Amino acid sequence: MNREIEIVAGLLEKQDIGLAKEEILANIEIPPERAMGDYAFPCFKLAKTMRKSPVAIAGDLAQSLTVPMPFHKVEAAGPYVNFFVDRSYRVRNLLQAVLEKDAYGSADMGRGQTVIVEFSSTNIAKPFHIGHLRSTVIGNALRNIYKKLGFKTIAINHLGDYGTQFGMMIAAYKKWGDMDTIRRDPIPAMLDLYVRYNKEAEADPAYKEEARYWFKELEEGNPEAVQLWQTFKDLSLKEFSRVYDLLGIQFDSWNGESFYSDKMDAVIQKLEEKNLLELSDGARIVDLKDENMPPALIQKSDGSTLYITRDLAAAIYRKNTYDFDKNLYVVGAPQALHFQQLFAVLRKMGHAWADDCEHIPFGHIGMEEGAMSTRHGKVIFLEEVLHKAIDKTAEIIDARNPSLQDKETVAQQVGIGAVIFQELFNNRIKDYTFQWDRTLSFEGETGPYVQYTHARACSILARAEGAEIPEDVTPLTENEEAYRLIQAMDEYPDAILDAMQKNEPYLLTRQILEIAKQFNKFYNTTPILRAEGKARAAYLSLVDACRVILKDGLSVLGIEAPQKM
Ligand code: ARG
């Protein structure tokens, strides 16, 4: 939202004209000529309710309004109230904020506060699939957004490295496994074992029993079970780290589910003390009827623990270790009930900070190629997707710019950037289908388009003699395209703030895209390098500021910005 329009609407709202801010916003116009101001508010609609002519209403409003900077004048013209922005003031302010200070868009509102962002949380011995990409990319962007606003952030990868499925893996390995095969190509080999075991277990309950037995052994520290589990984990993490490297993502903690194996007794004891546990078919549950939820299953009849038990231990551990102000879980929407139950049990335990925990859900991602399900082994590996994106980008670069230096690096930056941008383009909860052509295109609403715009700005600057904030900024206030670009750049800090408050990185993605679009409009209408004197100086300074913001915005989203492409 244009900040100036916001200000205008806010001023009018205070005048008691009987319209809600939304209605006022919808009525504000941009006059066809600048001589009539930057924004205009027509008063026709008010005539009925205020029982005065539109002209009289406009006159009265203009009289009683005083406008703050960046506005410098308000005037009635017939039935309109016209608002005039001091464009020079605004342009100068923006250029200084971007080019003279560091880190435009940063703030220290988060100072002294700690935010945990839990994301990615892949499952050991299973593929790092395209569904995990969402959590990984959204979580990383959120972490960067909080950081930019001065929060201390802790990025946690809550690995799925524990639970009955490891009983299954161990049992399967003992029946059919071969370590050489696994070492050669770990994830597919482990997946084969898992899929095969599941199939058998569907037909024969004895298999399920055996899996439970081995998980119990693992929980109790049986050395054979622990060693196999550790091997599966080490091999998986080695595979996953290639993906994290490709994405350029790092974590502060890799404490996953198994980390809490020795911390659950204390949780169960606490639940007992608080009289929260009930027996149900031999299992121990926390009843959540009063919250209109099914019970939380804490401990099975054989004594083994569950996903939620580990999450209880994890939340408490995080509070004790980091004393967080916010604890965010970036996890798909299907787990919404799990998190509601988790937070409800924490509250029942007397942890008021449960209110600082939040599930950040996201919708489903589909592939053009078709559906996936780990249990049946039909799955698309994220690493393959990323390499395909890089290869396809390399082809595009070869066609567009065959002499580009360091083509491989650029193809990687652009291919990966395209995938990340696409991920962060819509609000989280929206389901979407991954489409190759749309994602990788250099035109349209894509990562490569924004990266290309940044590279274009770099190339203009490389051909110029340097850019400094000009004495005279009128070339930027008089060139409408330049001024629209300034407006979009001016909204950048608000977009970051908004993205943080709603935990929605797409709000930032859209703002960066808007800046890139406005830049290209400016570029296409204004001969920058052919301009002379003060116009040239002013344009170059604008290009430089735009370059800085695009690079910064992309980096907050987790995307690189090559100088040439
Ligand atoms: N490993 C889980 C999965 O892939 C996600 C873990 C979510 N985090 C949590 N604290 N429960 O579905």
mmCIF file of C-alpha atoms in Angstrom, residues 46 75 95 129 139 144 150 158-159 161 170 195 200 219 234 273 305 325 327 343 366 418 445 492 511 523 540 550:
data_model
loop_
_atom_site.group_PDB
_atom_site.id
_atom_site.type_symbol
_atom_site.label_atom_id
_atom_site.label_comp_id
_atom_site.label_asym_id
_atom_site.label_seq_id
_atom_site.Cartn_x
_atom_site.Cartn_y
_atom_site.Cartn_z
ATOM 1 C CA LEU A 46 -20.603 13.184 0.862
ATOM 2 C CA GLU A 75 -6.176 22.819 -1.651
ATOM 3 C CA LEU A 95 18.184 8.472 -1.530
ATOM 4 C CA HIS A 129 11.252 -34.003 -0.894
ATOM 5 C CA GLY A 139 11.327 -20.536 7.394
ATOM 6 C CA ASN A 144 16.012 -13.266 7.802
ATOM 7 C CA GLY A 150 16.712 -6.532 15.060
ATOM 8 C CA HIS A 158 13.770 -30.259 14.355
ATOM 9 C CA LEU A 159 14.880 -33.412 12.582
ATOM 10 C CA ASP A 161 15.008 -38.773 13.636
ATOM 11 C CA ILE A 170 15.804 -51.413 11.934
ATOM 12 C CA VAL A 195 8.384 -49.099 1.493
ATOM 13 C CA GLU A 200 4.428 -56.378 4.311
ATOM 14 C CA GLU A 219 14.510 -46.058 23.235
ATOM 15 C CA ASP A 234 24.668 -39.880 9.598
ATOM 16 C CA GLU A 273 2.054 -34.232 39.176
ATOM 17 C CA THR A 305 6.568 -42.148 23.518
ATOM 18 C CA ASP A 325 9.708 -14.286 23.058
ATOM 19 C CA ASN A 327 8.567 -19.804 19.094
ATOM 20 C CA PHE A 343 -0.096 -25.675 22.862
ATOM 21 C CA GLY A 366 2.099 -30.247 -6.267
ATOM 22 C CA ALA A 418 13.858 -18.988 -9.327
ATOM 23 C CA GLU A 445 6.608 -12.364 -12.072
ATOM 24 C CA TYR A 492 10.125 -1.329 1.184
ATOM 25 C CA GLN A 511 7.197 -5.435 -2.978
ATOM 26 C CA TYR A 523 14.369 2.244 -17.785
ATOM 27 C CA LEU A 540 22.242 7.290 -11.859
ATOM 28 C CA LEU A 550 16.837 -5.209 -4.928
#
